[in-house]
Every structure is written in C-alpha cells, then in structure tokens.
XYZ file of C-alpha atoms in Angstrom:
691
model
C 29.248 16.277 -13.764
C 29.640 12.645 -12.660
C 26.317 12.409 -10.807
C 24.421 13.938 -13.729
C 26.079 11.492 -16.135
C 25.133 8.543 -13.909
C 21.540 9.699 -13.670
C 21.236 10.060 -17.441
C 22.799 6.660 -18.026
C 20.590 5.019 -15.412
C 17.501 6.597 -16.944
C 18.558 5.378 -20.375
C 18.893 1.874 -18.918
C 15.426 2.128 -17.374
C 14.014 3.358 -20.668
C 15.632 0.443 -22.472
C 14.121 -2.082 -20.070
C 10.685 -0.514 -20.323
C 11.000 -0.409 -24.105
C 11.757 -4.117 -24.392
C 9.036 -5.115 -21.957
C 6.325 -3.474 -24.056
C 3.807 -5.970 -25.346
C 3.994 -5.291 -29.109
C 4.344 -7.659 -32.096
C 7.781 -9.114 -32.722
C 8.262 -7.316 -36.055
C 7.498 -4.000 -34.413
C 9.840 -4.814 -31.548
C 12.581 -5.710 -34.030
C 12.216 -2.373 -35.779
C 12.172 -0.544 -32.452
C 15.232 -2.518 -31.386
C 17.249 -1.302 -34.365
C 16.179 2.294 -33.845
C 16.751 2.286 -30.095
C 20.050 0.424 -30.400
C 21.420 3.097 -32.695
C 20.271 5.841 -30.339
C 21.625 4.084 -27.228
C 24.994 3.410 -28.815
C 25.378 7.033 -29.824
C 24.162 8.426 -26.495
C 26.017 5.917 -24.319
C 29.221 6.382 -26.269
C 29.242 10.120 -25.768
C 28.175 9.864 -22.111
C 30.748 7.243 -21.190
C 33.451 9.290 -22.886
C 32.341 12.373 -20.965
C 32.035 10.541 -17.655
C 34.887 8.053 -17.796
C 37.378 10.336 -16.107
C 35.086 10.849 -13.136
C 35.298 8.754 -9.986
C 32.539 7.554 -7.670
C 31.962 9.717 -4.636
C 31.388 6.565 -2.585
C 34.634 5.346 -1.040
C 33.860 2.211 0.985
C 36.470 1.904 3.681
C 35.497 -0.630 6.348
C 32.753 -2.905 7.658
C 32.135 -2.609 11.406
C 29.571 -3.799 13.947
C 27.299 -1.113 15.391
C 25.056 -3.172 17.637
C 25.040 -6.751 18.929
C 21.970 -8.333 20.472
C 22.580 -9.689 23.958
C 20.308 -12.603 23.030
C 22.512 -14.846 20.914
C 19.425 -16.286 19.198
C 18.155 -12.866 18.117
C 17.500 -12.401 14.418
C 17.758 -8.805 13.146
C 15.895 -8.794 9.844
C 14.549 -5.379 8.810
C 16.169 -2.011 9.450
C 15.069 1.632 9.020
C 15.874 5.156 10.256
C 13.688 7.929 11.682
C 14.554 11.069 13.633
C 18.095 9.891 14.216
C 17.079 6.470 15.546
C 17.781 3.073 14.045
C 14.842 0.627 14.122
C 15.621 -3.086 13.816
C 13.176 -5.997 13.820
C 14.035 -9.164 15.767
C 12.245 -12.098 14.163
C 13.219 -14.515 16.911
C 12.346 -12.258 19.840
C 9.134 -10.895 18.326
C 10.068 -7.274 18.952
C 11.467 -4.126 17.386
C 14.599 -2.601 18.884
C 15.626 1.012 18.370
C 18.768 2.904 19.288
C 20.524 6.149 18.529
C 23.898 5.484 16.910
C 26.655 6.429 19.277
C 24.837 6.635 22.633
C 24.136 2.944 23.395
C 20.580 3.567 24.665
C 18.181 0.872 23.402
C 14.361 0.789 23.451
C 12.114 -2.188 22.747
C 8.617 -2.419 21.287
C 6.902 -5.781 21.766
C 3.610 -7.097 20.378
C 4.914 -8.863 17.260
C 5.284 -12.499 16.317
C 7.996 -12.602 13.636
C 8.627 -8.973 12.656
C 10.436 -8.713 9.343
C 10.559 -5.850 6.846
C 10.240 -2.358 8.285
C 9.612 1.105 6.803
C 8.810 4.617 8.005
C 5.450 6.135 7.072
C 4.920 9.716 5.955
C 3.688 10.664 9.435
C 6.648 9.070 11.218
C 4.799 5.841 12.021
C 6.835 2.628 11.854
C 5.330 0.033 9.511
C 6.270 -3.637 10.031
C 5.489 -6.813 8.076
C 4.723 -9.682 10.471
C 4.615 -12.996 8.568
C 4.092 -14.911 11.813
C 0.569 -13.449 12.067
C 0.151 -12.686 8.338
C -0.482 -9.024 9.117
C 1.005 -5.597 8.532
C 1.369 -3.582 11.746
C 2.374 -0.056 12.642
C 3.306 1.911 15.734
C 4.655 5.262 16.777
C 7.646 5.526 19.100
C 6.714 4.520 22.645
C 3.309 3.045 21.727
C 1.973 -0.462 21.139
C 1.642 -1.748 17.556
C -1.719 -2.233 15.852
C -2.796 -4.038 12.689
C -3.359 -1.957 9.561
C -3.908 -4.873 7.156
C -4.442 -8.594 7.213
C -6.607 -10.930 9.235
C -4.565 -11.955 12.267
C -3.338 -15.588 12.200
C -5.241 -16.380 8.994
C -3.247 -17.440 5.951
C -4.494 -17.087 2.366
C -5.078 -14.603 -0.392
C -7.836 -12.015 -0.606
C -7.949 -8.364 -1.618
C -10.511 -5.965 -0.169
C -10.973 -4.057 3.101
C -7.569 -3.904 4.774
C -8.415 -5.764 7.984
C -10.265 -8.481 6.067
C -7.581 -9.035 3.441
C -5.509 -12.213 3.569
C -1.747 -12.477 3.233
C 0.636 -15.417 3.109
C 3.823 -14.645 4.999
C 4.231 -10.959 4.089
C 7.909 -10.128 4.556
C 8.822 -6.817 2.914
C 7.241 -3.348 3.210
C 7.884 0.073 1.694
C 6.052 3.398 1.883
C 5.491 5.678 -1.118
C 5.817 9.459 -0.721
C 2.005 9.712 -0.889
C 1.598 7.320 2.084
C 0.616 4.150 0.249
C 2.155 1.020 1.748
C 3.606 -1.620 -0.569
C 3.899 -5.200 0.679
C 5.923 -8.145 -0.604
C 3.358 -10.892 0.004
C 6.063 -13.494 -0.038
C 4.341 -16.871 -0.332
C 1.497 -15.507 -2.446
C 4.238 -14.323 -4.835
C 2.541 -10.946 -5.179
C 3.185 -7.274 -4.584
C 0.218 -5.746 -2.763
C -0.773 -2.131 -2.024
C -2.527 -0.787 1.089
C -4.321 2.517 0.438
C -7.489 4.222 1.669
C -8.275 1.295 3.978
C -8.169 -1.247 1.133
C -5.719 -3.866 -0.121
C -5.208 -4.555 -3.804
C -2.754 -6.602 -5.843
C -0.388 -4.500 -7.922
C 1.629 -7.285 -9.566
C 2.229 -11.027 -9.476
C 0.062 -14.077 -9.061
C 1.229 -17.588 -9.819
C 4.716 -18.528 -8.720
C 7.271 -18.387 -11.495
C 9.171 -15.896 -13.590
C 7.606 -13.548 -16.142
C 7.843 -9.848 -16.919
C 5.105 -7.567 -18.199
C 1.569 -7.042 -16.954
C 1.150 -10.775 -16.279
C 4.294 -10.868 -14.139
C 5.310 -13.721 -11.902
C 7.545 -13.715 -8.831
C 9.134 -16.443 -6.726
C 9.269 -15.675 -2.997
C 9.716 -11.881 -3.135
C 11.314 -10.501 0.034
C 12.668 -6.961 0.401
C 11.120 -4.064 -1.502
C 11.954 -0.363 -1.769
C 10.596 2.738 -3.459
C 12.775 3.840 -6.384
C 12.632 7.142 -8.244
C 9.450 8.213 -6.494
C 6.832 5.916 -8.011
C 8.516 2.598 -8.852
C 9.198 -0.386 -6.645
C 12.386 -2.412 -6.480
C 11.768 -6.057 -5.530
C 14.323 -8.566 -4.272
C 12.851 -11.554 -6.112
C 14.761 -14.100 -4.074
C 13.584 -17.351 -5.646
C 14.235 -16.064 -9.151
C 17.584 -14.570 -8.063
C 16.782 -11.257 -9.703
C 16.022 -7.627 -8.936
C 12.698 -6.643 -10.489
C 11.057 -3.251 -11.029
C 7.309 -2.703 -10.681
C 5.946 0.308 -12.552
C 2.963 2.319 -11.235
C 0.620 0.487 -13.633
C 1.737 -2.914 -12.301
C 3.926 -3.869 -15.238
C 7.182 -5.541 -14.245
C 10.625 -5.691 -15.800
C 13.891 -7.251 -14.707
C 16.632 -4.840 -13.714
C 19.387 -7.276 -12.763
C 20.187 -10.962 -12.639
C 20.266 -13.716 -15.229
C 18.811 -16.375 -12.933
C 22.165 -18.078 -12.370
C 23.293 -19.385 -9.000
C 26.784 -17.913 -8.690
C 27.887 -14.581 -7.319
C 28.987 -12.914 -10.548
C 29.436 -9.200 -11.169
C 28.823 -7.565 -14.522
C 26.298 -5.646 -16.557
C 22.965 -6.005 -14.746
C 21.353 -8.261 -17.346
C 24.276 -10.701 -17.395
C 25.320 -10.612 -13.722
C 24.144 -13.313 -11.306
C 22.654 -13.069 -7.828
C 22.563 -15.981 -5.386
C 19.510 -14.995 -3.347
C 18.652 -11.291 -2.966
C 16.889 -10.657 0.352
C 16.880 -6.876 0.711
C 17.156 -3.837 -1.525
C 17.327 -0.101 -0.969
C 18.208 2.975 -3.010
C 19.734 6.359 -2.305
C 18.452 9.726 -3.512
C 20.559 9.548 -6.648
C 19.171 6.169 -7.678
C 22.032 3.892 -6.645
C 20.686 0.484 -5.685
C 22.126 -1.549 -2.781
C 21.354 -5.264 -2.466
C 21.825 -7.835 0.311
C 22.522 -10.947 -1.734
C 23.371 -14.232 -0.052
C 26.278 -13.253 2.198
C 27.367 -10.281 0.120
C 26.483 -6.609 -0.225
C 26.189 -5.466 -3.829
C 25.381 -2.238 -5.634
C 24.294 -0.879 -9.002
C 25.180 2.719 -9.862
C 28.700 3.372 -8.604
C 30.094 3.581 -12.110
C 29.359 5.841 -15.063
C 27.402 3.019 -16.701
C 25.009 0.424 -15.213
C 27.032 -2.271 -13.490
C 26.269 -4.739 -10.671
C 29.245 -5.203 -8.374
C 30.064 -6.706 -5.002
C 31.305 -4.157 -2.481
C 31.569 -6.278 0.677
C 31.435 -9.862 1.848
C 30.660 -12.944 -0.168
C 31.710 -15.726 2.182
C 29.583 -16.673 5.182
C 30.949 -15.800 8.591
C 31.492 -12.873 10.938
C 34.427 -10.556 10.315
C 34.817 -6.799 10.563
C 37.416 -5.736 8.036
C 37.965 -3.874 4.828
C 34.926 -4.581 2.608
C 36.423 -7.343 0.413
C 37.449 -9.328 3.503
C 34.361 -8.682 5.632
C 31.977 -11.574 6.232
C 28.217 -11.669 6.729
C 25.716 -14.368 7.605
C 22.359 -14.016 5.802
C 22.040 -10.215 5.755
C 18.329 -9.460 5.380
C 17.846 -5.704 5.774
C 19.513 -2.540 4.459
C 19.152 1.145 5.291
C 21.154 4.230 4.347
C 22.112 7.046 6.679
C 23.980 9.543 4.540
C 26.978 7.731 3.104
C 26.789 4.889 5.653
C 24.990 1.666 4.773
C 23.503 -0.211 7.750
C 22.939 -3.961 7.481
C 20.738 -6.280 9.527
C 23.073 -9.292 9.659
C 20.492 -11.895 10.601
C 22.355 -15.052 11.557
C 25.146 -13.059 13.219
C 22.590 -11.362 15.525
C 24.205 -8.003 14.782
C 23.712 -4.680 13.041
C 26.705 -3.974 10.823
C 27.590 -0.938 8.790
C 29.799 -0.040 5.846
C 31.667 3.228 6.263
C 31.598 5.125 2.994
C 34.526 7.308 4.072
C 37.626 6.820 6.197
C 36.656 9.700 8.447
C 35.217 8.992 11.898
C 31.520 8.117 11.769
C 30.636 8.963 15.363
C 29.246 5.440 15.792
C 30.048 3.173 18.681
C 31.808 0.011 17.537
C 30.555 -3.153 19.237
C 32.747 -6.175 19.895
C 30.173 -8.162 21.836
C 29.064 -10.590 19.148
C 29.834 -14.099 20.394
C 28.500 -17.405 19.077
C 26.281 -19.637 21.169
C 28.336 -22.141 23.172
C 27.511 -25.838 23.372
C 26.657 -25.488 27.073
C 24.242 -22.642 26.312
C 22.757 -24.664 23.486
C 22.167 -27.707 25.706
C 20.381 -25.587 28.295
C 17.779 -24.225 25.857
C 15.521 -27.289 25.671
C 15.556 -30.946 26.773
C 16.973 -33.502 24.398
C 15.185 -36.242 22.471
C 15.859 -38.503 19.502
C 14.314 -37.513 16.153
C 12.013 -40.552 16.139
C 9.401 -42.076 18.385
C 9.761 -43.217 21.080
C 11.932 -40.170 21.845
C 13.964 -41.880 24.597
C 14.933 -44.960 22.588
C 18.704 -44.933 21.978
C 19.729 -45.170 18.331
C 22.970 -45.814 16.515
C 25.081 -42.895 15.327
C 26.415 -43.276 11.806
C 28.318 -40.025 11.331
C 29.640 -37.093 13.336
C 30.751 -33.534 12.668
C 34.111 -33.153 10.946
C 34.144 -36.444 9.083
C 35.292 -36.293 5.499
C 32.705 -36.720 2.777
C 33.911 -37.514 -0.697
C 37.472 -38.688 -1.308
C 40.908 -37.099 -1.372
C 43.161 -38.504 -4.070
C 45.127 -35.336 -4.780
C 44.790 -31.574 -4.354
C 42.147 -31.445 -7.108
C 39.805 -33.898 -5.359
C 36.331 -32.808 -4.256
C 35.829 -33.364 -0.539
C 34.085 -31.572 2.319
C 33.349 -31.827 6.030
C 30.272 -33.552 7.392
C 28.462 -30.914 9.474
C 26.073 -32.911 11.613
C 25.070 -36.119 13.330
C 23.679 -39.045 11.310
C 21.051 -41.095 13.153
C 19.904 -44.195 11.234
C 16.263 -45.183 10.879
C 14.095 -47.279 8.590
C 13.149 -46.214 5.078
C 9.925 -44.187 5.297
C 10.112 -43.847 9.091
C 8.674 -40.607 10.440
C 11.294 -38.072 11.496
C 10.267 -35.634 14.207
C 11.323 -32.222 15.447
C 13.614 -32.439 18.460
C 12.994 -28.835 19.638
C 10.283 -26.195 19.629
C 11.281 -23.662 16.974
C 9.860 -21.295 14.394
C 11.083 -20.842 10.857
C 13.146 -17.706 10.275
C 14.948 -18.273 6.977
C 12.431 -17.501 4.190
C 14.026 -20.326 2.192
C 14.270 -22.811 5.059
C 13.206 -25.753 2.854
C 15.681 -26.728 0.151
C 16.538 -29.416 -2.404
C 12.994 -30.710 -2.910
C 12.777 -34.250 -4.246
C 16.492 -34.993 -3.865
C 18.301 -37.125 -1.326
C 19.543 -33.848 0.225
C 16.074 -32.434 0.903
C 16.215 -30.463 4.150
C 14.572 -28.021 6.525
C 16.828 -25.508 8.277
C 15.383 -24.215 11.523
C 17.200 -21.470 13.493
C 19.238 -23.888 15.614
C 18.595 -27.360 14.146
C 18.772 -28.647 10.585
C 16.995 -31.794 9.369
C 18.394 -33.424 6.216
C 17.396 -36.441 4.061
C 13.685 -35.906 4.758
C 10.613 -35.954 2.540
C 9.300 -32.766 4.073
C 5.634 -32.847 4.997
C 4.875 -36.067 3.169
C 4.920 -39.843 3.484
C 7.038 -42.443 1.676
C 4.374 -42.644 -1.043
C 4.646 -38.834 -1.532
C 1.210 -38.295 0.034
C 1.056 -34.805 1.569
C 0.461 -34.151 5.240
C -2.709 -32.276 6.044
C -0.609 -29.470 7.484
C -0.921 -25.879 6.190
C 2.609 -25.062 7.342
C 3.936 -27.033 4.354
C 3.135 -24.996 1.242
C 3.279 -27.334 -1.732
C 3.381 -26.364 -5.382
C 1.647 -28.987 -7.513
C 2.205 -30.071 -11.069
C -0.854 -28.789 -12.994
C -1.257 -32.068 -14.877
C -0.494 -34.742 -12.274
C -1.343 -32.741 -9.124
C 1.793 -34.188 -7.551
C 4.053 -31.923 -5.466
C 6.984 -30.397 -7.333
C 8.239 -28.139 -4.534
C 7.547 -27.159 -0.949
C 8.060 -23.975 1.040
C 7.835 -23.707 4.804
C 7.037 -20.048 5.487
C 8.900 -17.660 7.730
C 7.073 -17.515 11.066
C 5.743 -21.097 10.943
C 6.077 -22.758 14.362
C 6.702 -26.411 15.218
C 6.741 -28.312 18.501
C 9.162 -31.037 19.546
C 7.688 -34.390 18.558
C 5.690 -33.081 15.592
C 6.533 -34.788 12.281
C 9.021 -33.156 9.925
C 8.465 -35.793 7.242
C 9.708 -39.272 6.417
C 13.147 -40.732 5.730
C 14.170 -40.983 2.104
C 16.524 -43.590 0.633
C 19.439 -42.299 2.757
C 17.710 -44.045 5.700
C 18.864 -41.601 8.363
C 18.267 -38.153 9.774
C 21.222 -35.841 9.409
C 20.906 -33.431 12.354
C 22.748 -30.105 12.260
C 23.214 -28.408 15.645
C 23.823 -24.678 16.004
C 22.963 -21.538 14.117
C 23.789 -21.473 10.410
C 27.433 -20.572 10.073
C 28.157 -21.482 13.705
C 27.497 -25.225 13.666
C 28.868 -27.213 16.586
C 29.413 -30.853 17.362
C 25.938 -32.241 18.015
C 27.252 -34.789 20.528
C 28.290 -31.801 22.628
C 25.303 -29.590 21.841
C 22.456 -32.094 22.222
C 21.504 -34.213 25.201
C 20.426 -37.464 23.545
C 18.862 -39.907 26.008
C 20.937 -43.001 26.694
C 23.833 -42.167 24.400
C 27.185 -43.445 25.664
C 30.652 -44.330 24.453
C 33.134 -46.413 26.409
C 35.211 -47.449 23.381
C 38.465 -45.557 22.799
C 39.460 -44.536 19.256
C 41.722 -46.907 17.326
C 44.970 -45.666 15.743
C 45.563 -48.208 12.998
C 48.836 -46.903 11.551
C 51.146 -43.893 11.361
C 52.939 -42.848 8.171
C 55.364 -40.092 7.178
C 55.395 -37.816 4.124
C 57.641 -35.034 2.924
C 56.559 -31.527 1.897
C 55.337 -32.664 -1.558
C 53.451 -35.679 -0.167
C 56.024 -38.275 -1.151
C 55.925 -41.104 1.403
C 58.966 -41.607 3.616
C 59.609 -45.333 4.215
C 59.217 -46.554 7.789
C 62.494 -46.595 9.733
C 64.088 -43.897 7.565
C 65.741 -41.061 9.457
C 63.815 -37.804 9.095
C 66.086 -35.117 7.637
C 63.648 -32.614 6.156
C 60.254 -31.181 6.957
C 57.950 -34.120 7.623
C 54.188 -34.611 7.748
C 52.699 -37.144 10.159
C 49.546 -38.952 9.001
C 47.553 -41.172 11.361
C 44.845 -43.581 10.240
C 42.251 -43.423 13.047
C 38.620 -44.313 13.668
C 36.211 -44.316 16.603
C 33.155 -46.339 17.613
C 30.179 -45.734 19.888
C 28.478 -48.117 22.288
C 25.720 -49.995 20.489
C 27.057 -49.268 17.005
C 27.667 -52.067 14.542
C 31.350 -52.811 13.869
C 31.055 -51.375 10.361
C 29.995 -47.941 11.651
C 33.274 -46.102 11.901
C 33.230 -42.549 13.217
C 35.805 -39.783 13.238
C 37.433 -38.973 16.584
C 36.703 -35.686 18.311
C 40.302 -34.476 18.678
C 43.805 -35.466 17.598
C 47.321 -34.360 18.406
C 50.955 -35.455 18.528
C 54.160 -34.734 20.377
C 57.830 -35.493 19.890
C 59.700 -36.629 23.020
C 63.440 -37.428 23.329
C 63.598 -41.199 23.644
C 65.695 -41.044 26.783
C 63.094 -38.890 28.537
C 59.959 -40.607 27.283
C 57.223 -41.214 29.841
C 53.463 -41.256 30.017
C 51.975 -37.918 29.006
C 48.851 -36.143 27.924
C 48.567 -33.812 24.947
C 49.411 -30.202 25.750
C 47.159 -28.978 22.936
C 45.045 -30.548 20.237
C 46.136 -29.927 16.662
C 42.840 -31.056 15.104
C 39.539 -30.430 16.882
C 35.966 -30.987 15.736
C 34.313 -29.103 18.549
C 33.081 -26.550 16.003
C 32.430 -26.826 12.296
C 35.644 -26.119 10.366
C 35.721 -24.160 7.150
C 35.372 -26.483 4.164
C 38.594 -24.915 2.874
C 40.347 -26.782 5.682
C 39.316 -30.291 4.632
C 42.670 -30.978 2.932
C 44.481 -29.691 6.014
C 42.689 -32.158 8.297
C 42.693 -35.130 5.930
C 45.516 -36.630 3.909
C 45.263 -38.386 0.533
C 43.562 -41.747 0.747
C 40.835 -40.461 3.049
C 37.298 -41.247 1.987
C 33.789 -41.659 3.333
C 30.347 -41.885 1.838
C 27.227 -43.974 1.487
C 29.171 -46.888 -0.026
C 32.664 -48.338 0.219
C 35.227 -48.393 3.001
C 35.540 -45.472 5.385
C 39.154 -44.278 5.796
C 40.190 -41.355 7.998
C 43.826 -40.376 7.398
C 44.528 -37.364 9.601
C 47.414 -34.968 8.931
C 48.059 -34.512 12.640
C 50.972 -32.115 12.157
C 48.511 -29.600 10.665
C 46.179 -27.439 12.751
C 42.414 -27.317 12.231
C 40.042 -25.766 14.767
C 36.891 -23.964 13.628
C 37.810 -21.161 11.239
C 41.522 -21.578 12.023
C 43.648 -23.896 9.949
C 47.298 -24.055 8.932
C 49.967 -26.402 7.670
C 52.537 -27.873 10.052
C 55.558 -30.176 9.997
C 58.154 -31.868 12.110
C 61.265 -29.875 11.222
C 64.491 -31.694 12.173
C 66.437 -28.482 11.548
C 64.925 -27.025 14.707
C 65.692 -30.011 16.965
C 68.845 -31.779 18.140
C 69.510 -34.941 16.116
C 68.864 -38.247 17.788
C 66.189 -40.769 18.788
C 62.689 -39.549 19.599
C 59.346 -41.029 20.491
C 56.585 -39.777 18.213
C 53.362 -40.055 20.209
C 50.000 -39.616 18.453
C 46.837 -39.021 20.502
C 43.198 -39.515 19.507
C 40.188 -38.799 21.739
C 36.433 -39.086 21.371
C 33.882 -36.650 22.767
C 33.242 -38.810 25.845
C 36.858 -38.535 27.017
C 38.180 -41.891 25.857
C 41.747 -41.287 24.704
C 44.238 -43.566 23.018
C 47.859 -43.096 21.987
C 50.367 -44.807 19.712
C 54.154 -44.459 19.993
C 56.745 -44.845 17.231
C 60.519 -44.561 17.549
C 61.926 -42.106 14.980
C 65.389 -40.755 14.200
C 65.986 -37.097 13.400
C 68.993 -35.962 11.394
C 71.716 -37.931 9.653
C-alpha cells in the first residue's frame, strides 16, 4: 500500500510541476491553478490520510567505506554497476577502476584524461564523460576505450555528426532504455543527446536559470534517467534539481536557489551544490549535495531530506554523524547506496538495513602527510623570480576576526600569506589539473580564489590583469556583461591543466597570495608541506604575558592562590627571518606544565596541547584562542592562547588546572611556545595551589 501511495503522490507532484510550467496566458494559468489546487488538495488529503500510517521500507543504518584508493591523490568521481562489478572513475589518475564488492580484486582501464560521469549502456558497454579531452568515451570490460562523441582536445559547441561535435567539459552521462546517451555538457550549460551517430541539444543554452522550452542551466553536473523517459539534472550552479522532459522542456523539481542545507518540501528546500543524482525503480531520488546525501521520496508525500553527512570530513558512522568530502557520484545496488567520495579518495556506502551486506569494509583511507606532499614536486614561490625569498605575513592556525565573547565571529586562517605588490602576477607553484567543477569562486571579491587539488590560490584576479583585461587563455571561461562586455564571472573547467610558473592572475587589493596546502578538507601547515627556497627562521617565539581565568572567564588577579579550576592564557607571537617587526605570526605549537617548585628544573614539553600541524576544525577556534584575540587586515594582532585546552586537527577539548587533584603548595607554571623551525621558548611563573 505504501509504495503505491508514494508513486501516486510523486506522479501528482510531477503533474503539478508540468502543469505550472506550461506556457499559457496568465489568466488561463490562474483559472487552471484554482481548478488543479482544488483537485490536488482533495487527492492529497485522502492519500496522505491513507498512507500516513505506513513507514518507509528504507532503514538507513550506517555509512561505511567499501574501497580506498592506494593513491592518496586519487579522485573517485563517477560510479556505476554492471554484472556485479562496481565501476569508479578516477579523475586524477585518468583511469576507471572496477571491483567486485567483497572479494578485493581490482581491475584498471586506462586511456582517459579526467574521467568523470559514468553509465552502463544497453549492451553492457561502459560510457564515460571525459571533460579533460571534451569527449564521451566507451569501453567493454577488458578492452581499451574509444571515442563515441566529441572532437578530442577541442573545446566549443557544435551539434552534428558525433565525432565532429564539440563539447565544453562534459561531466555527466546517462543512458536511456533505448540506448540514447544523454550528456551534461557542463560549461556549455546544455543537456545533449547522442543517437544514431549524431549529437543534438535537448535543452539549455545560455548560462542562467529558466524553466520551460527556453530553459537555462548553470554548470550542470550529474544526470540520471527518471521514470523511463525523463532526465534528472543536478544543476549545481543554480543549486537545484531539474527535470528535462522528452520534448526538451524543463521544470524545477527541488531547490529554491538558497545557499543553506535546508530540508523541506522540494520547492522550498535548499541545496548547497548538487553534484550527482540517481533514482531507484520506484522513483525515489538520491542526491549528492555539498557534503551531504539527500533523498526525495522516503515519505508518503514529496519531501527533500538529508539522510547522511552534512559536514566536511571523513567519518564512518551512523548516517547523521557520517562525514563526506565532495561526494560526486551515486549508484544503487539493491537497498545499498554507493558514493564516490571524491576528496576522501574512497568509495563509501550507506547500508539500508542493519543486516550484513557481504561487503568488505576498508580502513585504509589515510590523508596525505606533509612529507609525502613535499616529495610530489619541487618548491617555488608564487611569483617570479621563483627562488626569490619573500616575507610571510600569515600562517595556518592564526585567528581571523576577533573574539570578544562566545558570540563573536572568528575562524582559523588555513594557509600561508605571501605579500606582493598590488597587481603583481601570481603564478602556479605546482603542475596540477582542475578537478573540482567549481574550482573558481568569489569572482570580483577580495576572496576570489582558485582551488586546485592540492594547492589553493586566494586574493587573485583570476585570468586577468589589474585593469581587468582578460588573459588570452581559453582555460579561463569568462561570462561577459552583455552591455559593457566586461567579465562578470569566470569558470575554470574540470580537466584544465596548468604548469608551475604559469600565471594564475594578479594580486587584488589584499596585496598577497594566500596559499592553501593540502587536499580540501585535509589542509596542512604550508611551512611543513612546501619547500620554499631560502625560507628560514632563527627567531624564537615571544611569550609576552600569562594570565589566569576561572571556569566562567573571570580573570584571577596575579599572585592569587588558585583554588578552583583555572584556565591559563598566554599572549604569544612569532617572527620569521626577513619579516618586518610588525608582521606577527602565530607559533606552531604551545603547551604548559605544572612542576612542584622544589623540584623545578629545565624541561621540555611532554606533549603539545595546541598544534597547528594540520588545519583544525573552525569549531575549535574558541578553544585555541581566548577573548581579546584578534587578527585581520587592519589593527593590532593579538594571539591569546588558552594553553590548558587541547586543539590538534579535528580533536579539541577544554582543559583546566584543577587544584583539587594536586597537593597544595608552590608550583612553577611553565608555558612553552615553538615555531615550525624548532625554535622554542618558555616562560615560568610561580603559582600557589590551594588555600
């Protein structure tokens, strides 16, 4: 009864969307609205009443990891099933991996550049979108791939004979039951069809948002066949799920265009960046959205809800507490949903039942270490000449914003700031290719950036000079204002390749390059991860003062005996060789120890309580920094560290000196601060514990 109710309700929702997308005069639409509204209210009321006592036959139990790539830079993007095998594209490695769940045997098919979306043809052939070559390829198991559409390594737009057609970063593919291949032509903002050796445009054209026969898309990614003859489209730039009818008309199924992750009725819910979509045989729709997995169709009425994830990271757990990192592909095998978790280099799956799945659980996913990162490519500065040593104006872990109280907005700095002159050309420091379809962000703002797989470049006018003149470089896809012909946005397509030393763009008014080192979600301290020619530091950190606070952040006057739980706050800064005096940096690590005064001697920290080796969670900023801390483009920089707390990567917790656990008497409180280069300083204070 429940499945039939859901199908009827879903069909009524589809009919409603199609009804409202019809191109008829407003008066006629108004009349139709009143008629249809009355019908829908009556039908939906009776159906919901009949179905409300039913429960979904999907019971999501746990998120686990099925397969981890041994290459920590691998990028699983698309995923599909055929004859019991899982096929996964690796955009970084330029290959397709396949394995049978449970047996561990893995096969590899090479011959791709940046393989992305993947689908299975009616004859068992594997169809792959390859935006790196702007082609659609296919292969059968054990054989080399061949092009079925697109002119290899030519970017543009043209319909016609399949091997003469032009695509612009095609990313998603799907196959209809009759064998036609649908393509999300991502940077042409079109949905294309390959049939009978020809390519034609089914929907889309200019970038934007519009329903109907003159539809517009913005960077469409994943697509899937729905209900036999319709297409679901993850319209990532518009943050919506769209439906393309067989005649090419388009309507919006879900998403209001907002930026937050908000569940609700499909038309009023928000998506943050849908990348993949798939559907089961009963019409339920699963969506990879930002770092979450979402679904429409679990209830007895249309509803978009989050079933797993939401926060970036890597964690196998019950679905609400699981974490993903840019999931880009989805595929169903019975009641199990498989996920290509791109920036975690892993294939994950959601168990739909608590029973054993028969799948091998992998625990091999490990982030890239700083030593591994350094060994990938030689270092250089992001300017010319590449060996010229520059100042460093900011390091990972420094506070940005200001902490006045627990309601203050503050966050961690996640990179390395390297000053330059306004308008100076910033250059790539490594050979890399773009993998994130939305690698370019924040156009025209001071936070404009390009996120490559292992390096991020921030505060850059991407692909243009200080006068906004555009580079003659087809890898920067500009959208121009129709009236002024000035750029209003830029996209850098998935699969675009850059060499170290090539220009990224020019410095904006922030007058520095903010370099981010490490994969997204696994950022590391760039001083450790990058080998920058000539960089040195012989100056130890400075501990300016040490203060004490109780549990509610009331200051304890100096010299007062500590009788209750006490916080220790140290005001500390560091400097680097060659830096101006005003350039204060955060230290790399901090710690403290309490030593009976009678036994005090020279010592080294047994463990560091605060470490900026890896990027901490932004939730930890008020654990690392005490009130009064501030840093930004203007004003004084103050680093007040709550050294009794613990902050290290994703781990953070509150800590105190607790006199109740120690014998009363005189103690030496010793605070340590160290920089990355091993310079360590300490400051001792005599304190009394107890009455």
